[in-house]
CSV table of C-alpha atoms and ligand atoms in Angstrom, one decimal:
chain,number,residue,atom,x,y,z
F,295,MET,CA,-10.1,-8.0,17.6
F,296,LYS,CA,-6.5,-9.1,17.0
F,297,VAL,CA,-5.2,-8.7,13.5
F,298,LEU,CA,-1.9,-10.0,12.1
F,299,ILE,CA,-0.1,-7.5,9.9
F,300,THR,CA,2.8,-8.6,7.8
F,301,GLY,CA,5.0,-5.6,6.9
F,302,GLY,CA,3.6,-3.7,9.9
F,303,ALA,CA,6.9,-1.9,10.3
F,304,GLY,CA,6.5,-0.3,6.9
F,305,TYR,CA,4.8,2.9,5.7
F,306,ILE,CA,1.4,1.6,5.1
F,307,GLY,CA,1.4,-1.3,7.5
F,308,SER,CA,2.4,0.9,10.4
F,309,THR,CA,-0.4,3.4,9.6
F,310,ILE,CA,-2.9,0.5,9.5
F,311,CYS,CA,-1.6,-0.5,13.0
F,312,SER,CA,-2.4,3.0,14.2
F,313,ALA,CA,-5.8,3.0,12.7
F,314,LEU,CA,-6.5,-0.4,14.2
F,315,GLU,CA,-5.4,0.8,17.6
F,316,ASP,CA,-7.6,3.9,17.3
F,317,GLN,CA,-10.6,1.6,16.8
F,318,GLY,CA,-9.7,-0.5,19.9
F,319,HIS,CA,-8.2,-3.4,18.0
F,320,THR,CA,-4.8,-5.0,18.6
F,321,PRO,CA,-2.3,-5.2,15.7
F,322,ILE,CA,0.2,-8.0,15.8
F,323,ILE,CA,3.2,-7.2,13.6
F,324,LEU,CA,5.3,-9.7,11.7
F,325,ASP,CA,8.1,-8.0,9.9
F,326,SER,CA,11.7,-8.9,9.0
F,327,LEU,CA,12.7,-5.2,9.1
F,328,VAL,CA,14.4,-5.8,5.7
F,329,THR,CA,13.2,-2.3,4.8
F,330,GLY,CA,10.8,-1.4,7.7
F,331,ARG,CA,11.5,0.6,10.7
F,332,PRO,CA,11.9,-0.6,14.3
F,333,GLU,CA,10.6,2.8,15.5
F,334,PHE,CA,7.2,1.9,14.1
F,335,THR,CA,7.0,-1.3,16.2
F,336,ARG,CA,7.6,0.3,19.6
F,337,GLY,CA,4.8,-0.3,22.1
F,338,ARG,CA,3.3,-2.9,19.7
F,339,ILE,CA,3.3,-6.7,19.7
F,340,PHE,CA,6.1,-7.4,17.3
F,341,TYR,CA,7.7,-10.5,15.9
F,342,GLN,CA,10.8,-9.9,13.9
F,343,ALA,CA,10.6,-12.7,11.3
F,344,ASP,CA,10.3,-13.4,7.7
F,345,ILE,CA,6.9,-14.2,6.2
F,346,ALA,CA,8.2,-17.5,4.9
F,347,ASP,CA,9.3,-18.6,8.4
F,348,SER,CA,6.6,-21.0,9.3
F,349,ALA,CA,8.0,-21.7,12.8
F,350,ALA,CA,7.7,-18.0,13.6
F,351,LEU,CA,4.1,-18.0,12.4
F,352,GLU,CA,3.3,-21.0,14.5
F,353,GLN,CA,4.7,-19.1,17.5
F,354,VAL,CA,2.6,-16.1,16.6
F,355,PHE,CA,-0.6,-18.1,16.5
F,356,ARG,CA,0.3,-20.1,19.6
F,357,ASP,CA,0.7,-16.8,21.5
F,358,HIS,CA,-2.4,-15.3,19.8
F,359,PRO,CA,-4.9,-18.0,18.8
F,360,ASP,CA,-7.6,-15.4,18.6
F,361,ILE,CA,-6.2,-13.6,15.6
F,362,TYR,CA,-9.2,-12.8,13.4
F,363,ALA,CA,-7.6,-12.0,10.1
F,364,THR,CA,-4.2,-11.4,8.4
F,365,ILE,CA,-3.4,-8.2,6.5
F,366,HIS,CA,-0.5,-9.1,4.2
F,367,CYS,CA,1.5,-5.9,3.4
F,368,ALA,CA,5.0,-7.3,3.5
F,369,ALA,CA,6.8,-6.9,0.2
F,370,LEU,CA,9.7,-5.3,-1.6
F,371,ILE,CA,8.3,-2.4,-3.5
F,372,VAL,CA,10.9,-0.5,-5.5
F,373,VAL,CA,10.2,-0.7,-9.2
F,374,PRO,CA,13.6,0.0,-10.7
F,375,GLU,CA,15.2,-2.4,-8.2
F,376,SER,CA,12.8,-5.1,-9.3
F,377,THR,CA,13.9,-4.5,-12.9
F,378,SER,CA,17.6,-5.0,-12.1
F,379,GLN,CA,16.9,-7.8,-9.5
F,380,PRO,CA,13.9,-9.8,-10.7
F,381,TYR,CA,15.1,-13.0,-8.8
F,382,LEU,CA,15.0,-11.1,-5.5
F,383,TYR,CA,11.5,-9.8,-6.2
F,384,TYR,CA,10.0,-13.0,-7.4
F,385,ARG,CA,11.6,-14.8,-4.4
F,386,GLU,CA,10.7,-12.3,-1.7
F,387,ASN,CA,7.2,-11.4,-2.9
F,388,VAL,CA,5.9,-14.4,-4.8
F,389,ALA,CA,7.6,-17.4,-3.4
F,390,LYS,CA,7.5,-16.2,0.2
F,391,SER,CA,3.8,-15.2,-0.1
F,392,LEU,CA,3.1,-18.7,-1.4
F,393,GLU,CA,4.6,-20.1,1.8
F,394,LEU,CA,2.8,-17.5,3.9
F,395,PHE,CA,-0.6,-18.4,2.5
F,396,HIS,CA,0.2,-22.1,2.8
F,397,THR,CA,1.2,-21.7,6.5
F,398,LEU,CA,-1.9,-19.6,7.3
F,399,ASN,CA,-4.1,-22.2,5.7
F,400,ARG,CA,-2.4,-25.1,7.4
F,401,LEU,CA,-2.9,-23.4,10.8
F,402,GLY,CA,-6.6,-22.6,10.0
F,403,TYR,CA,-6.3,-18.8,9.7
F,404,ASN,CA,-8.1,-18.4,6.4
F,405,ARG,CA,-9.1,-14.7,6.2
F,406,ILE,CA,-6.7,-12.6,4.2
F,407,VAL,CA,-6.6,-9.0,3.2
F,408,PHE,CA,-3.9,-8.5,0.6
F,409,SER,CA,-2.0,-5.3,-0.4
F,410,SER,CA,-2.3,-5.2,-4.1
F,411,SER,CA,-1.6,-2.4,-6.5
F,412,ALA,CA,-3.2,-0.4,-9.2
F,413,ALA,CA,0.2,-0.8,-11.0
F,414,ILE,CA,-1.2,-4.0,-12.5
F,415,TYR,CA,-3.8,-2.3,-14.6
F,416,ASP,CA,-3.4,-1.7,-18.3
F,417,GLU,CA,-3.8,1.8,-19.7
F,418,VAL,CA,-7.4,2.4,-20.7
F,419,PRO,CA,-9.0,5.2,-22.7
F,420,GLY,CA,-10.1,8.0,-20.2
F,421,TYR,CA,-7.8,6.4,-17.6
F,422,MET,CA,-10.5,5.3,-15.1
F,423,VAL,CA,-10.2,1.7,-14.2
F,424,THR,CA,-12.8,-0.6,-12.7
F,425,GLU,CA,-11.8,-3.8,-11.0
F,426,GLU,CA,-12.7,-5.6,-14.3
F,427,ALA,CA,-10.3,-3.4,-16.4
F,428,PRO,CA,-7.6,-5.3,-18.3
F,429,LEU,CA,-4.4,-6.0,-16.5
F,430,ALA,CA,-0.9,-5.5,-17.9
F,431,PRO,CA,1.6,-5.3,-15.2
F,432,ASN,CA,4.7,-3.7,-16.8
F,433,SER,CA,7.5,-4.3,-14.3
F,434,PRO,CA,8.8,-7.3,-12.3
F,435,TYR,CA,7.4,-5.6,-9.2
F,436,SER,CA,3.9,-5.2,-10.5
F,437,ARG,CA,4.1,-8.7,-12.0
F,438,THR,CA,4.8,-10.0,-8.5
F,439,LYS,CA,1.6,-8.3,-7.2
F,440,PHE,CA,-0.4,-9.8,-10.1
F,441,MET,CA,1.1,-13.3,-9.3
F,442,MET,CA,0.3,-12.9,-5.6
F,443,GLU,CA,-3.3,-12.1,-6.5
F,444,MET,CA,-3.5,-15.1,-8.7
F,445,ILE,CA,-2.0,-17.4,-6.0
F,446,LEU,CA,-4.4,-16.0,-3.4
F,447,ARG,CA,-7.4,-16.4,-5.8
F,448,ASP,CA,-6.5,-20.1,-6.5
F,449,PHE,CA,-5.8,-20.8,-2.8
F,450,CYS,CA,-9.3,-19.4,-1.9
F,451,ALA,CA,-10.9,-21.5,-4.6
F,452,ALA,CA,-9.1,-24.7,-3.5
F,453,TYR,CA,-8.4,-24.5,0.2
F,454,GLY,CA,-11.4,-22.9,1.9
F,455,MET,CA,-9.6,-19.5,2.3
F,456,LYS,CA,-11.2,-16.1,1.8
F,457,GLY,CA,-9.3,-13.2,0.3
F,458,ILE,CA,-9.8,-9.6,-0.3
F,459,ALA,CA,-7.3,-8.0,-2.6
F,460,LEU,CA,-7.2,-4.3,-2.2
F,461,ARG,CA,-5.7,-2.5,-5.2
F,462,TYR,CA,-4.1,0.7,-3.8
F,463,PHE,CA,-3.7,3.7,-6.1
F,464,ASN,CA,-1.1,6.3,-5.0
F,465,PRO,CA,-0.8,6.6,-1.2
F,466,ILE,CA,0.4,10.1,0.0
F,467,GLY,CA,0.7,11.8,3.3
F,468,ALA,CA,1.3,10.4,6.7
F,469,ASP,CA,-0.6,9.4,9.8
F,470,PRO,CA,-2.4,12.8,10.7
F,471,LYS,CA,-1.2,12.2,14.3
F,472,MET,CA,2.4,11.9,13.0
F,473,ARG,CA,3.0,8.4,14.4
F,474,SER,CA,4.3,7.2,11.0
F,475,GLY,CA,4.9,8.0,7.4
F,476,ILE,CA,7.3,7.6,4.5
F,477,HIS,CA,10.5,6.2,6.0
F,478,VAL,CA,12.9,5.8,3.0
F,479,LYS,CA,15.7,8.4,3.0
F,480,ASN,CA,15.2,9.5,-0.6
F,481,PRO,CA,11.6,9.1,-1.6
F,482,SER,CA,11.1,8.4,-5.3
F,483,HIS,CA,7.4,9.2,-5.8
F,484,VAL,CA,5.9,12.6,-6.7
F,485,VAL,CA,4.9,14.0,-3.4
F,486,GLY,CA,8.1,12.8,-1.7
F,487,LYS,CA,10.2,14.5,-4.3
F,488,LEU,CA,8.1,17.7,-4.0
F,489,VAL,CA,8.7,17.7,-0.2
F,490,GLU,CA,12.4,17.2,-0.8
F,491,THR,CA,12.4,20.1,-3.2
F,492,ALA,CA,10.5,22.3,-0.7
F,493,LEU,CA,12.9,21.4,2.1
F,494,GLY,CA,15.8,22.3,-0.1
F,495,LYS,CA,17.1,18.7,-0.2
F,496,GLN,CA,16.9,18.6,-4.0
F,497,PRO,CA,17.4,21.7,-6.2
F,498,VAL,CA,14.5,21.2,-8.6
F,499,PHE,CA,11.4,19.1,-9.1
F,500,GLU,CA,11.5,17.2,-12.5
F,501,ILE,CA,8.2,16.8,-14.3
F,502,THR,CA,9.1,13.5,-16.0
F,503,GLY,CA,7.0,12.9,-19.1
F,504,THR,CA,5.0,15.7,-20.7
F,505,HIS,CA,3.8,14.0,-23.9
F,506,TRP,CA,1.0,11.7,-22.5
F,507,ALA,CA,-2.5,12.0,-23.9
F,508,THR,CA,-3.8,13.4,-20.6
F,509,ARG,CA,-5.4,16.9,-20.3
F,510,ASP,CA,-2.0,18.6,-19.8
F,511,GLY,CA,0.4,16.0,-21.1
F,512,THR,CA,1.7,14.8,-17.7
F,513,GLY,CA,1.0,11.5,-16.0
F,514,ILE,CA,-2.3,11.1,-14.2
F,515,ARG,CA,-2.6,9.4,-10.8
F,516,ASP,CA,-5.2,8.9,-8.1
F,517,TYR,CA,-3.6,10.2,-4.9
F,518,ILE,CA,-5.1,8.7,-1.8
F,519,HIS,CA,-4.3,9.8,1.7
F,520,VAL,CA,-2.6,6.9,3.6
F,521,TRP,CA,-5.0,7.4,6.5
F,522,ASP,CA,-8.0,6.8,4.2
F,523,LEU,CA,-6.2,3.8,2.9
F,524,ALA,CA,-5.6,2.5,6.4
F,525,ARG,CA,-9.2,3.1,7.4
F,526,ALA,CA,-10.3,0.9,4.5
F,527,HIS,CA,-8.3,-2.0,6.0
F,528,ILE,CA,-10.2,-1.6,9.3
F,529,LEU,CA,-13.5,-1.8,7.5
F,530,ALA,CA,-12.3,-4.8,5.4
F,531,VAL,CA,-11.4,-6.7,8.5
F,532,GLU,CA,-14.4,-5.6,10.6
F,533,GLY,CA,-16.8,-6.2,7.7
F,534,PHE,CA,-14.9,-9.1,6.2
F,535,GLU,CA,-17.8,-11.6,5.9
F,536,ARG,CA,-20.3,-8.9,5.1
F,537,ALA,CA,-18.2,-7.8,2.1
F,538,PHE,CA,-18.7,-11.3,0.5
F,539,GLU,CA,-22.4,-11.2,1.4
F,540,ARG,CA,-22.8,-7.8,-0.2
F,541,ALA,CA,-20.9,-9.0,-3.3
F,542,GLY,CA,-23.4,-11.8,-3.6
F,543,GLN,CA,-20.4,-13.9,-3.8
F,544,LEU,CA,-21.0,-16.5,-1.1
F,545,GLN,CA,-19.7,-19.0,-3.5
F,546,ASP,CA,-16.7,-17.0,-4.7
F,547,PRO,CA,-14.3,-16.5,-1.8
F,548,TYR,CA,-12.0,-14.0,-3.5
F,549,LEU,CA,-12.8,-10.3,-3.9
F,550,VAL,CA,-10.9,-7.4,-5.6
F,551,ILE,CA,-11.5,-3.9,-4.5
F,552,ASN,CA,-10.0,-0.6,-5.8
F,553,LEU,CA,-8.8,1.8,-3.1
F,554,GLY,CA,-8.7,5.3,-4.7
F,555,THR,CA,-10.5,8.6,-4.5
F,556,GLY,CA,-12.1,8.2,-7.9
F,557,HIS,CA,-10.4,11.4,-9.2
F,558,GLY,CA,-7.4,11.7,-11.5
F,559,VAL,CA,-4.8,14.3,-10.8
F,560,THR,CA,-2.0,15.1,-13.2
F,561,VAL,CA,1.6,15.9,-12.2
F,562,ARG,CA,1.2,19.5,-13.1
F,563,GLU,CA,-2.0,19.7,-11.1
F,564,MET,CA,-0.2,18.1,-8.1
F,565,VAL,CA,2.6,20.6,-8.4
F,566,THR,CA,0.0,23.5,-8.3
F,567,ALA,CA,-1.8,22.0,-5.3
F,568,PHE,CA,1.5,21.5,-3.5
F,569,GLU,CA,2.6,25.1,-4.1
F,570,LYS,CA,-0.8,26.3,-2.8
F,571,VAL,CA,-0.5,24.3,0.4
F,572,TYR,CA,3.2,25.1,0.8
F,573,GLY,CA,2.6,28.8,0.1
F,574,GLN,CA,5.5,29.1,-2.2
F,575,SER,CA,6.3,28.2,-5.8
F,576,LEU,CA,8.9,25.5,-6.4
F,577,PRO,CA,11.6,25.3,-9.0
F,578,THR,CA,10.5,22.8,-11.7
F,579,ARG,CA,12.0,21.4,-14.9
F,580,GLU,CA,10.5,19.3,-17.6
F,581,ALA,CA,12.2,16.1,-18.4
F,582,PRO,CA,11.6,13.0,-20.6
F,583,SER,CA,9.7,10.1,-19.1
F,584,ARG,CA,11.7,7.4,-17.5
F,585,PRO,CA,11.8,3.8,-18.8
F,586,GLY,CA,8.7,1.9,-17.7
F,587,ASP,CA,6.7,5.1,-16.9
F,588,VAL,CA,3.0,5.0,-17.9
F,589,ALA,CA,0.4,7.7,-18.4
F,590,GLY,CA,-1.4,6.3,-15.4
F,591,ALA,CA,-4.9,5.6,-14.1
F,592,TYR,CA,-7.4,6.5,-11.5
F,593,ALA,CA,-9.9,4.4,-9.7
F,594,SER,CA,-13.5,3.6,-10.2
F,595,ALA,CA,-14.2,3.7,-6.5
F,596,GLY,CA,-17.8,2.5,-6.3
F,597,ARG,CA,-17.1,-1.1,-5.3
F,598,ALA,CA,-15.3,-0.1,-2.1
F,599,TRP,CA,-18.3,1.9,-1.1
F,600,ASP,CA,-20.8,-0.9,-2.0
F,601,LEU,CA,-18.8,-3.7,-0.2
F,602,LEU,CA,-16.9,-2.0,2.6
F,603,GLY,CA,-18.9,1.2,3.1
F,604,TRP,CA,-15.6,3.0,2.5
F,605,LYS,CA,-14.8,6.1,0.5
F,606,ALA,CA,-11.9,8.5,0.6
F,607,GLU,CA,-12.6,11.5,2.8
F,608,LEU,CA,-9.4,13.5,3.1
F,609,PRO,CA,-8.7,16.0,0.4
F,610,ILE,CA,-5.4,16.0,-1.5
F,611,GLU,CA,-4.4,19.2,0.3
F,612,GLN,CA,-4.3,17.3,3.6
F,613,GLY,CA,-2.2,14.6,2.0
F,614,ILE,CA,0.2,17.2,1.0
F,615,SER,CA,0.3,19.1,4.3
F,616,ASP,CA,0.7,15.9,6.3
F,617,ALA,CA,3.5,14.9,4.0
F,618,ILE,CA,5.2,18.2,4.5
F,619,ARG,CA,4.8,18.0,8.3
F,620,TRP,CA,6.0,14.4,8.3
F,621,GLY,CA,9.1,15.5,6.2
F,622,GLU,CA,10.1,17.5,9.3
F,623,GLU,CA,8.7,15.4,12.1
F,624,ARG,CA,10.3,12.2,10.8
F,625,LEU,CA,13.8,13.6,11.6
F,626,LYS,CA,12.9,13.4,15.3
F,627,ILE,CA,11.3,9.9,15.0
F,628,LEU,CA,13.5,7.9,12.6
F,629,HIS,CA,17.1,7.2,13.4
F,630,TRP,CA,18.9,6.1,10.2
F,631,ASP,CA,22.4,4.6,10.4
B,715,NAD,N1,3.6,2.6,-1.2
B,715,NAD,C1,2.9,2.5,-2.3
B,715,NAD,O1,2.9,3.4,-3.1
B,715,NAD,C2,2.1,1.2,-2.6
B,715,NAD,C3,1.2,1.3,-3.7
B,715,NAD,C4,0.5,0.1,-4.0
B,715,NAD,C5,0.7,-1.0,-3.2
B,715,NAD,N2,1.6,-1.0,-2.2
B,715,NAD,C6,1.8,-2.3,-1.4
B,715,NAD,O2,1.6,-2.0,0.0
B,715,NAD,C7,2.4,-2.8,0.8
B,715,NAD,C8,3.1,-2.0,1.8
B,715,NAD,O3,3.9,-1.0,1.1
B,715,NAD,P1,4.7,0.1,1.9
B,715,NAD,O4,4.8,1.3,1.0
B,715,NAD,O5,4.3,0.2,3.3
B,715,NAD,O6,6.2,-0.5,1.8
B,715,NAD,P2,7.3,-0.6,3.0
B,715,NAD,O7,8.6,-1.0,2.3
B,715,NAD,O8,7.3,0.7,3.8
B,715,NAD,O9,6.8,-1.8,3.9
B,715,NAD,C9,7.0,-3.1,3.5
B,715,NAD,C10,7.3,-3.9,4.8
B,715,NAD,O10,7.4,-5.3,4.5
B,715,NAD,C11,8.5,-5.8,5.2
B,715,NAD,N3,9.0,-7.0,4.5
B,715,NAD,C12,9.4,-7.1,3.2
B,715,NAD,N4,9.7,-8.3,2.9
B,715,NAD,C13,9.4,-9.1,4.0
B,715,NAD,C14,9.5,-10.5,4.3
B,715,NAD,N5,9.9,-11.3,3.4
B,715,NAD,N6,9.2,-10.9,5.6
B,715,NAD,C15,8.8,-10.0,6.5
B,715,NAD,N7,8.7,-8.7,6.3
B,715,NAD,C16,9.0,-8.2,5.1
B,715,NAD,C17,9.6,-4.7,5.2
B,715,NAD,O11,10.5,-4.8,6.3
B,715,NAD,C18,8.7,-3.4,5.4
B,715,NAD,O12,8.5,-3.1,6.8
B,715,NAD,C19,3.3,-3.6,-0.2
B,715,NAD,O13,2.8,-4.9,-0.4
B,715,NAD,C20,3.2,-2.8,-1.5
B,715,NAD,O14,3.4,-3.6,-2.6
B,715,NAD,C21,2.3,0.1,-1.9
């Protein structure tokens, strides 16, 4: 089947493209390349356009009227940038998604899988969150994700659309076949920084925040291999209608599903796992938490299994080793200015 992927030139979108191709499907990428990489679009059907460009979308669907569903990954994703530039984030993520959903509906393409985020959850005792857990997005970025979910939910209720919001936990690693991975020059998340430290590109790994009420005081996350994440999208698209039947929600056309492993891992535990895989210890230093940091969360992962037949399969060690491999391989693949 053909699947439209907005943001298909990005880290997660490009990995979804590879997973679709491996299953015999055809990804069609719509991406403005505002942050994405042209290298990830090579050999693929690619439209360089903005998600709010309705003329470009009309062209996509004229060329490919048999597109079955849209996976909406396109977004700006840098939390500190969203704090200093909220207008940019609300415009690019919220206002433009509003236009995208409107255009898709107008053209009659009403199946949407949406990249949401676990960053919208509030902190809960024990740190495990079900899809019903309270929400408290704490940055402009995470509020854009929350708003996009609400818009999609309302559009589904009003306009005959069907939406599945997938709340990603913390993607790590790269395509195991090394076709794509993290593309930003200076990654800001934990595994990216560990790789940078291992490769000598930064002198020391800072454990930011050691006072949380977790088992060792450091933040807790649910690290999910990006390939497992990508596979979940294939199942969400292939089993799109079935997911609603299984949910017993034939009347409610909007579903929310967590995508995580179901296991919480602290920063210290991640450092230990990384050192084991890398075979060397790394220089680390404790530092205060940064503004906006949270203790974290991990997924209650049962609904993904019940509705999509999906669960994470790849161990954290593979996420780490694929991230390390990609840290070297990407120098051959990506050509930064
Ligand atoms: N990476 C994470 O840790 C994480 C966690 C939770 C959720 N998500 C969500 O997953 C999605 C993909 O994230 P990613 O890590 O692959 O980010 P990314 O920056 O690698 O990819 C985003 C892509 O969207 C494109 N894009 C942005 N605005 C656009 C627009 N207006 N029109 C067309 N294209 C546009 C960019 O060029 C880029 O290729 C995002 O929606 C993000 O919010 C990511």
